[in-house]
Coordinates of C-alpha atoms and ligand atoms in Angstrom, one line a residue:
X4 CA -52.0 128.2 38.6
X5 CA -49.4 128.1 35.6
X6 CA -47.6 125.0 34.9
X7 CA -44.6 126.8 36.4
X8 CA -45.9 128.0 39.3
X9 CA -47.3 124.2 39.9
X10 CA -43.6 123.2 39.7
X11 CA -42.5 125.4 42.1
X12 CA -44.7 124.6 44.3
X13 CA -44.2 121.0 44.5
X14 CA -40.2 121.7 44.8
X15 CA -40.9 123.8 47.5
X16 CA -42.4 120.5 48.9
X17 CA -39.4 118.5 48.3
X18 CA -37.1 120.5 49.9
X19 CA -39.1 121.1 53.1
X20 CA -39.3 117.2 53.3
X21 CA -35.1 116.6 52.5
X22 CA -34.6 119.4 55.5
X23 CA -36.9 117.0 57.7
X24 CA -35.3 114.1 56.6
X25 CA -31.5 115.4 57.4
X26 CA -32.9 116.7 61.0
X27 CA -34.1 112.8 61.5
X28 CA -30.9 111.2 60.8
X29 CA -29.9 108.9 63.5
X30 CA -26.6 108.0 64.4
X31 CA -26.8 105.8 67.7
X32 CA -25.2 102.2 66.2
X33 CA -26.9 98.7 67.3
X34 CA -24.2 96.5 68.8
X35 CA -24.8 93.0 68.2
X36 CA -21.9 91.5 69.6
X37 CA -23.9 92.0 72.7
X38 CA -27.4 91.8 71.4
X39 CA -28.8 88.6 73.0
X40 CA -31.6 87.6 70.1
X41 CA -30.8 88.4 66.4
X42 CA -34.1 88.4 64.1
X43 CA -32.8 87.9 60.5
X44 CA -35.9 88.3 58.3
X45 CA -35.9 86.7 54.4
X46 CA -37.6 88.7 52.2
X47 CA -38.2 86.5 48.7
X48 CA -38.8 89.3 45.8
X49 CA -39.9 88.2 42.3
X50 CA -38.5 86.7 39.6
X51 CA -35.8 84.8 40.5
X52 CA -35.6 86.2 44.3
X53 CA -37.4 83.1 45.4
X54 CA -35.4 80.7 43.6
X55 CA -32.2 81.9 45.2
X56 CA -33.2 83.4 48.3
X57 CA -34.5 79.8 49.2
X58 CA -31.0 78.2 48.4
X59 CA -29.6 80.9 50.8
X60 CA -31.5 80.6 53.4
X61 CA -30.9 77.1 53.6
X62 CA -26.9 77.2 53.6
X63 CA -27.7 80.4 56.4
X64 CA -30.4 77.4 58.9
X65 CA -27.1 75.4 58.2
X66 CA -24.3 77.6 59.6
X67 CA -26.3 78.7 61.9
X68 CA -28.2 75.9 63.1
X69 CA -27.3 75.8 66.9
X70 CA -28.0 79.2 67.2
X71 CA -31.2 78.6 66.2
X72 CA -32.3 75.9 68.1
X73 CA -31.3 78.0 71.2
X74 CA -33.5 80.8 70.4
X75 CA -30.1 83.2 70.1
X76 CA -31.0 83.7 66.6
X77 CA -34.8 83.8 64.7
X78 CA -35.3 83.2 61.5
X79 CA -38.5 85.0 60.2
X80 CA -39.6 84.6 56.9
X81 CA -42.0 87.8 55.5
X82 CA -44.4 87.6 52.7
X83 CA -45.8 90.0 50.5
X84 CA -42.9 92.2 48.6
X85 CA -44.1 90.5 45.6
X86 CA -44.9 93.0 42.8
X87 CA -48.3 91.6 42.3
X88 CA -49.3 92.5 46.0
X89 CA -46.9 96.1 45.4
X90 CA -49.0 96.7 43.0
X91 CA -52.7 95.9 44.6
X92 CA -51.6 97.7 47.2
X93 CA -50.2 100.5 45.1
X94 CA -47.0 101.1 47.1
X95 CA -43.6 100.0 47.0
X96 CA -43.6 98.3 50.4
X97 CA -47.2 97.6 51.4
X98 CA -47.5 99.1 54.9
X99 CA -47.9 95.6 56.9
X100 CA -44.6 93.9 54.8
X101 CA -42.8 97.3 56.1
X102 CA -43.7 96.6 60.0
X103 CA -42.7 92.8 59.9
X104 CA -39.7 94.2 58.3
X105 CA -38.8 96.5 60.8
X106 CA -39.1 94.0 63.2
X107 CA -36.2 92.3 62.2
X108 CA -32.4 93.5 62.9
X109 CA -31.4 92.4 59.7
X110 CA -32.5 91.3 56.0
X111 CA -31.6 88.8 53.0
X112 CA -33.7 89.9 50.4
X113 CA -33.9 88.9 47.0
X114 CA -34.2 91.0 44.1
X115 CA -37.3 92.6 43.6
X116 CA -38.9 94.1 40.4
X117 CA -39.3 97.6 39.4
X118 CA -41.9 98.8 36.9
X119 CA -40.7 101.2 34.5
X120 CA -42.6 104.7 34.3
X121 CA -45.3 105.6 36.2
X122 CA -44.6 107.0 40.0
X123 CA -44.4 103.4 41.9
X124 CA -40.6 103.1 43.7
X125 CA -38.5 100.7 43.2
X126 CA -39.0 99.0 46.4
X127 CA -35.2 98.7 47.3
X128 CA -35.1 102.1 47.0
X129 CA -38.3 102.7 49.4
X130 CA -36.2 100.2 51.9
X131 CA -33.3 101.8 51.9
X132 CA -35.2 104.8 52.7
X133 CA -37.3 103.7 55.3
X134 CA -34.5 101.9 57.1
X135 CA -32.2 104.8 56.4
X136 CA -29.7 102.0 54.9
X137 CA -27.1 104.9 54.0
X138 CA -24.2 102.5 53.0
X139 CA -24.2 100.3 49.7
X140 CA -21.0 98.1 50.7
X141 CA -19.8 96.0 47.7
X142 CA -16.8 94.2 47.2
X143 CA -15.6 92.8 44.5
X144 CA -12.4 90.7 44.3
X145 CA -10.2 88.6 41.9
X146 CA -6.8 87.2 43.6
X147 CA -5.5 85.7 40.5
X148 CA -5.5 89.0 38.6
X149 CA -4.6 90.9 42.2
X150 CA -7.9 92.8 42.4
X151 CA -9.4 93.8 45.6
X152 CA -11.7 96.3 45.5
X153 CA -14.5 97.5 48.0
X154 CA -16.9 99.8 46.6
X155 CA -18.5 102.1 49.0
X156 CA -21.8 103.7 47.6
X157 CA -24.0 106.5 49.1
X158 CA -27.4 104.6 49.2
X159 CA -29.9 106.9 50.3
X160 CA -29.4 110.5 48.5
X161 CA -28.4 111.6 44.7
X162 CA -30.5 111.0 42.4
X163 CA -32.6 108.0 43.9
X164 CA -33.9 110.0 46.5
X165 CA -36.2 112.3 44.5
X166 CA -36.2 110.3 41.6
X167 CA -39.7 108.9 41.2
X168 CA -41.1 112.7 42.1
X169 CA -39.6 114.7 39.3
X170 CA -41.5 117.1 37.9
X171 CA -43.0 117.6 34.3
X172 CA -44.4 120.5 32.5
X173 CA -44.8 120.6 28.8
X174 CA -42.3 119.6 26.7
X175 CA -39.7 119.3 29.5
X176 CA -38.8 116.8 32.4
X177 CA -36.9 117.3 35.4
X178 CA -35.5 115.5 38.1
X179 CA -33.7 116.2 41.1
X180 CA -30.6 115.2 42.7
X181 CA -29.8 115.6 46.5
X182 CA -26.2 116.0 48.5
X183 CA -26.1 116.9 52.2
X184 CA -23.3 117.5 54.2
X185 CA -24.8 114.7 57.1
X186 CA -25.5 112.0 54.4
X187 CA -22.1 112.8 52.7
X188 CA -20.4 112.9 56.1
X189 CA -21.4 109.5 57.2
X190 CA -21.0 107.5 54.2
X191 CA -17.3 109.1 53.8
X192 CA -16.3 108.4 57.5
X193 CA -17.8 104.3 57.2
X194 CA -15.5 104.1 53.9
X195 CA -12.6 105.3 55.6
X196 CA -13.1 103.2 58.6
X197 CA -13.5 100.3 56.8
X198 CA -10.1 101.6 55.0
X199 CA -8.6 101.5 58.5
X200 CA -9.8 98.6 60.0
X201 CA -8.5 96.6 57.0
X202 CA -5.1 98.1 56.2
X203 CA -6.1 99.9 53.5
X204 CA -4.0 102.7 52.2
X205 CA -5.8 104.2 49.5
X206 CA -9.1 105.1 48.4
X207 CA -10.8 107.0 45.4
X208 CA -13.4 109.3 45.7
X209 CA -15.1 109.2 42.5
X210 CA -17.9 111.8 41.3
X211 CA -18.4 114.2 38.0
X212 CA -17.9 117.2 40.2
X213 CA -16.8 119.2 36.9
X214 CA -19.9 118.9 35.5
X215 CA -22.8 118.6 38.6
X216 CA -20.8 121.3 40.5
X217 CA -23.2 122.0 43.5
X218 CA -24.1 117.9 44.5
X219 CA -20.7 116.2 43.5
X220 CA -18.8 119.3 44.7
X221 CA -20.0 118.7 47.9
X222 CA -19.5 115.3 48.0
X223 CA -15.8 115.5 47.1
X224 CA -15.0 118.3 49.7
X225 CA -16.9 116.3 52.9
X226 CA -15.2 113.3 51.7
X227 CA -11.7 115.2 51.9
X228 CA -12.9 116.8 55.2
X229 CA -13.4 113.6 56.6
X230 CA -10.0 112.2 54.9
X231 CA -7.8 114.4 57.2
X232 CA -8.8 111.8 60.2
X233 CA -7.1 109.2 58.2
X234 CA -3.5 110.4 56.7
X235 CA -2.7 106.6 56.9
X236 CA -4.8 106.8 53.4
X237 CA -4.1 108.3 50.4
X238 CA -7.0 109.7 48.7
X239 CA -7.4 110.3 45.1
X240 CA -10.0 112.2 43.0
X241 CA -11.2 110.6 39.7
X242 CA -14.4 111.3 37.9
X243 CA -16.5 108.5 36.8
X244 CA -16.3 108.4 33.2
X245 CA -12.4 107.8 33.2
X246 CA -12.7 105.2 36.3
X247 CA -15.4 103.1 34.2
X248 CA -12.0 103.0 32.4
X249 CA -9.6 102.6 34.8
X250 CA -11.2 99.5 36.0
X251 CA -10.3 98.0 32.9
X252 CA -7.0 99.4 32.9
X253 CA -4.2 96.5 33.6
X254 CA -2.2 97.4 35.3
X255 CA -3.4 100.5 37.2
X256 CA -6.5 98.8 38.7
X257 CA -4.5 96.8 40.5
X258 CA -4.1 100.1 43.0
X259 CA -7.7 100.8 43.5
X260 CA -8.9 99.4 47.0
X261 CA -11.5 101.6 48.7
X262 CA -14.1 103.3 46.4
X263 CA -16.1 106.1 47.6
X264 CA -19.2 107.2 45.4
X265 CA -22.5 108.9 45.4
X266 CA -25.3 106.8 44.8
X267 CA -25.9 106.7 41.0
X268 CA -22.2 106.4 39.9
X269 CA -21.6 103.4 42.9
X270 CA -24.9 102.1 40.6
X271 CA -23.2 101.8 37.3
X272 CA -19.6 101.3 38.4
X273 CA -20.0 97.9 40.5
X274 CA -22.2 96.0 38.0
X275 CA -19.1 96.9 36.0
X276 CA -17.1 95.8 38.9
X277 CA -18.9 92.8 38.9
X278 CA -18.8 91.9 35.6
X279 CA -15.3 92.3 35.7
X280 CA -15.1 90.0 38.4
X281 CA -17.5 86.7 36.6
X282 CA -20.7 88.5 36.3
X283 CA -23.4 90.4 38.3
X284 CA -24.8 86.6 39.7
X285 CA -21.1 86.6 41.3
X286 CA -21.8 89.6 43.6
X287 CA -23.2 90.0 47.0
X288 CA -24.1 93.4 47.8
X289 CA -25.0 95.1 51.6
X290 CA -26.7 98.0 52.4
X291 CA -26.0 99.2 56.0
X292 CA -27.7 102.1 58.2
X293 CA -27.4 102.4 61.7
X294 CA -30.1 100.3 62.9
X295 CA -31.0 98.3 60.4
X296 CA -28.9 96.1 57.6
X297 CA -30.2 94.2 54.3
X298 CA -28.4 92.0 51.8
X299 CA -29.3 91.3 48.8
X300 CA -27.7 90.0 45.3
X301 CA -26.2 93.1 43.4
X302 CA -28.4 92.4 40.2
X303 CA -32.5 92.4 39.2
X304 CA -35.1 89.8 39.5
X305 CA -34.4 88.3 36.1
X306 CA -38.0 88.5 34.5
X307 CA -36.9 87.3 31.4
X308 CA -35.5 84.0 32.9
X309 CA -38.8 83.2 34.3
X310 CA -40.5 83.9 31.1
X311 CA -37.7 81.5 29.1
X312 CA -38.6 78.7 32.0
X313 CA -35.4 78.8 33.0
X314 CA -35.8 80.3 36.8
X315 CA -34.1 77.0 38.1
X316 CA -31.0 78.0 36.4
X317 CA -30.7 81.2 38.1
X318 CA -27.0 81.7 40.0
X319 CA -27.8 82.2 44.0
X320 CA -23.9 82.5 44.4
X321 CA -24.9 86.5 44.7
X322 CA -27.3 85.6 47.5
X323 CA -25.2 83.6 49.0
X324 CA -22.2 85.8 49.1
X325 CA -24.9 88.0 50.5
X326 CA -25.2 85.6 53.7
X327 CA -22.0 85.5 54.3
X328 CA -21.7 89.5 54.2
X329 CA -25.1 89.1 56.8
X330 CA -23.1 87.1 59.1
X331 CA -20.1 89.1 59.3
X332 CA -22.3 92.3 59.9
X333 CA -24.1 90.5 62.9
X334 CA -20.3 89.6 64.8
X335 CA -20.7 85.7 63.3
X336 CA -17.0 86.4 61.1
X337 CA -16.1 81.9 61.4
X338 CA -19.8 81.4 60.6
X339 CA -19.2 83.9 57.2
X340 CA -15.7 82.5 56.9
X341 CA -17.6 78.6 56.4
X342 CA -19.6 80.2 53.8
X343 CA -17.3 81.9 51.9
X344 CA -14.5 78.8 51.6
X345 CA -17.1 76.5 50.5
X346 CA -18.1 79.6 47.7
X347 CA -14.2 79.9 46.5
X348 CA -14.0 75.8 46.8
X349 CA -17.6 75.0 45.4
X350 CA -16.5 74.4 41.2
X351 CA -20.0 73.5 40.3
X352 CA -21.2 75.6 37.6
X353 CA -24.4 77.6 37.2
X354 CA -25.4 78.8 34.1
X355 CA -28.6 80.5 33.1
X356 CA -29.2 78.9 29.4
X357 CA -29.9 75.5 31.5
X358 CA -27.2 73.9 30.1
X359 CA -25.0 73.2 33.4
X360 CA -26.4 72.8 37.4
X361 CA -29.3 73.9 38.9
X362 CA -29.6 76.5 41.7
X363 CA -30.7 73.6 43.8
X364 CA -27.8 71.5 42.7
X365 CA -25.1 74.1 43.4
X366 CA -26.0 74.3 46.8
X367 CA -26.4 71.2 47.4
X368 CA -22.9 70.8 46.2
X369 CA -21.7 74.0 48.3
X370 CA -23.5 72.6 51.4
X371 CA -21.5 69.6 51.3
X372 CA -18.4 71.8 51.2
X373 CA -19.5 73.5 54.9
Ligands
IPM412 C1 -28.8 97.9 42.6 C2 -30.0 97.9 41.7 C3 -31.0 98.9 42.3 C4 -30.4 100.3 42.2 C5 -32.4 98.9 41.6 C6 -33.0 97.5 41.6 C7 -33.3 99.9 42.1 O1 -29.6 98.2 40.4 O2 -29.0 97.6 43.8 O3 -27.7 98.2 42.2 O4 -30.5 101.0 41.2 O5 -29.8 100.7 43.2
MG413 MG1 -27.5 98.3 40.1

């Protein structure tokens, strides 16, 4: 067989398996205002993940301490996503870390690392997957400069989707990027109703829809489809290389609440987003599907703070934040609302060249505040 013929082949593959995975999207929602046990599951990473993902789960056994003790609430702690073990077991999420996982309503995980090259996912890309977590919800907010900002990225299609099974023949690489009309459709519709459901009155759909005509074109007329529910909400198009900008832009920012974007661009835009609001260890970051939830710190395992020894140093505000967001997704909003005061009134700094508190020390600090 030719080298093109191959490829052909194994894209014929791909897009049988996309068609199977829109026919198995699921749409019936968990409830858990009326859901009598909640299993939160705490999934450590590497790097750092352990570091902070402890200090989280601490302040979470605190807030939620007499839930636990009455059963209403488990706390189940799962080994294994470690990339030594990923890596034994050559798979992003060994098979028995992905059952305990799945039988858990909802995750804080910390970050976990990805190897560069070779075909192994990035194993928050495998989760999101596998839990079909189809909305990256990140907000990012800064009163004193009158920034509020909620950033609403497709977590389960574009790129990511197809992007450790590109194909190569010689001389040439190519990847693939994926829209659909369902995965569009439901990540437009839970950005607007968060839109409504918090008063807001406008949101940007962002894309580069002059330049990837077929995948972002689709995105930007589904998300307009859907916008006709809402008139409340004015909707404004922007392409991603002049809303990198725009974020910058004083005043103009200032109008921006509701983000919509496809996965890559929601990617680059909120670590730029949360730069702009203290740094990447200031975000919290869900990623929501029907069934299943997991929160996690918007930024990477930090390797290269465990090599400096410096691990103890590492910011868990991010994971954290995280908890708070877990708590509000699970119908627990004083419980988040405990969490979040203490995080605006906590002043103890972390910073990662050792020269201020420890992780540990921070929340010891922010615990007091509860
Ligand atoms: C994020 C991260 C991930 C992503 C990585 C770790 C795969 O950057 O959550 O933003 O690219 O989505
Ligand atoms: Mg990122």
């Amino acid at each position: 067989m030719n080298e093109v013929t191959k490829a052909c082949e194994a894209f014929k593959v791909l897009l049988e398996q996309q068609l199977e995975r829109i026919a198995n999207m699921n749409t019936e929602k968990k409830d858990f205002s009326t859901q009598k046990t909640i299993t939160i599951g705490v999934v450590d990473g590497d790097g750092i993940g352990p570091i902070i993902t402890a200090q989280a789960s601490r302040v979470l056994e605190k807030v939620l301490a007499d839930e636990i003790a009455d059963g209403s609430i488990v706390i189940k702690q799962i080994e294994g996503l470690t990339i030594e073990n990923r890596m034994a077991c050559g798979k992003a999420i060994p098979d028995d870390v992905l059952a305990e996982i799945k039988t858990c309503d909802v995750l804080l995980k910390g970050p976990t690392t990805t190897p560069h090259g070779g075909t192994m996912e990035s194993a928050n890309v495998t989760m999101r997957r596998e839990l079909d977590l189809y909305a990256n919800v990140r907000p990012v907010s800064i009163p004193e400069k009158n920034i509020d900002w909620m950033f609403y990225r497709e977590n389960t299609e574009g790129e990511y989707v197809l992007g450790s099974r590109g194909v190569e023949l010689p001389g040439m690489a190519v990847d693939f990027k994926v829209t659909t009309d369902l995965g569009t459709r439901r990540i437009a519709r839970a950005a607007f109703e968060y839109a409504r459901q918090n008063g807001k009155t406008h949101l940007s759909v962002v894309t580069k829809a002059n330049i990837m005509k077929k995948t972002d074109g689709k995105f930007t007329a589904i998300c307009h489809e859907v916008a006709q529910e809402y008139p409340e909400i004015t909707v404004e198009d922007y392409y991603i290389d002049i809303m990198t900008a725009n974020l910058l832009k004083e005043p103009l920012r200032e109008k921006f609440q509701v983000v919509l974007l496809p996965n890559l661009y929601g990617d680059i835009i909120t670590d730029e987003a949360a730069q702009i609001q203290g740094g990447v260890g200031t975000a919290g970051s869900a990623n929501i599907g029907d069934q299943y939830a997991m929160f996690e710190a918007i930024h990477g395992s930090a390797p290269r703070m465990i090599e400096r020894g410096m691990g103890a140093y590492a910011n868990p505000a991010s994971m954290i934040k995280a908890s708070a967001m877990l708590l509000r997704h699970i119908c627990r909003p004083a419980a988040a609302e405990r969490i979040e005061k203490a995080l605006d009134a906590c002043t103890v700094e972390v910073k990662s060249d050792g020269s201020a508190a420890t992780a540990a020390e921070y929340t010891d600090a922010l615990m007091n505040l509860l």
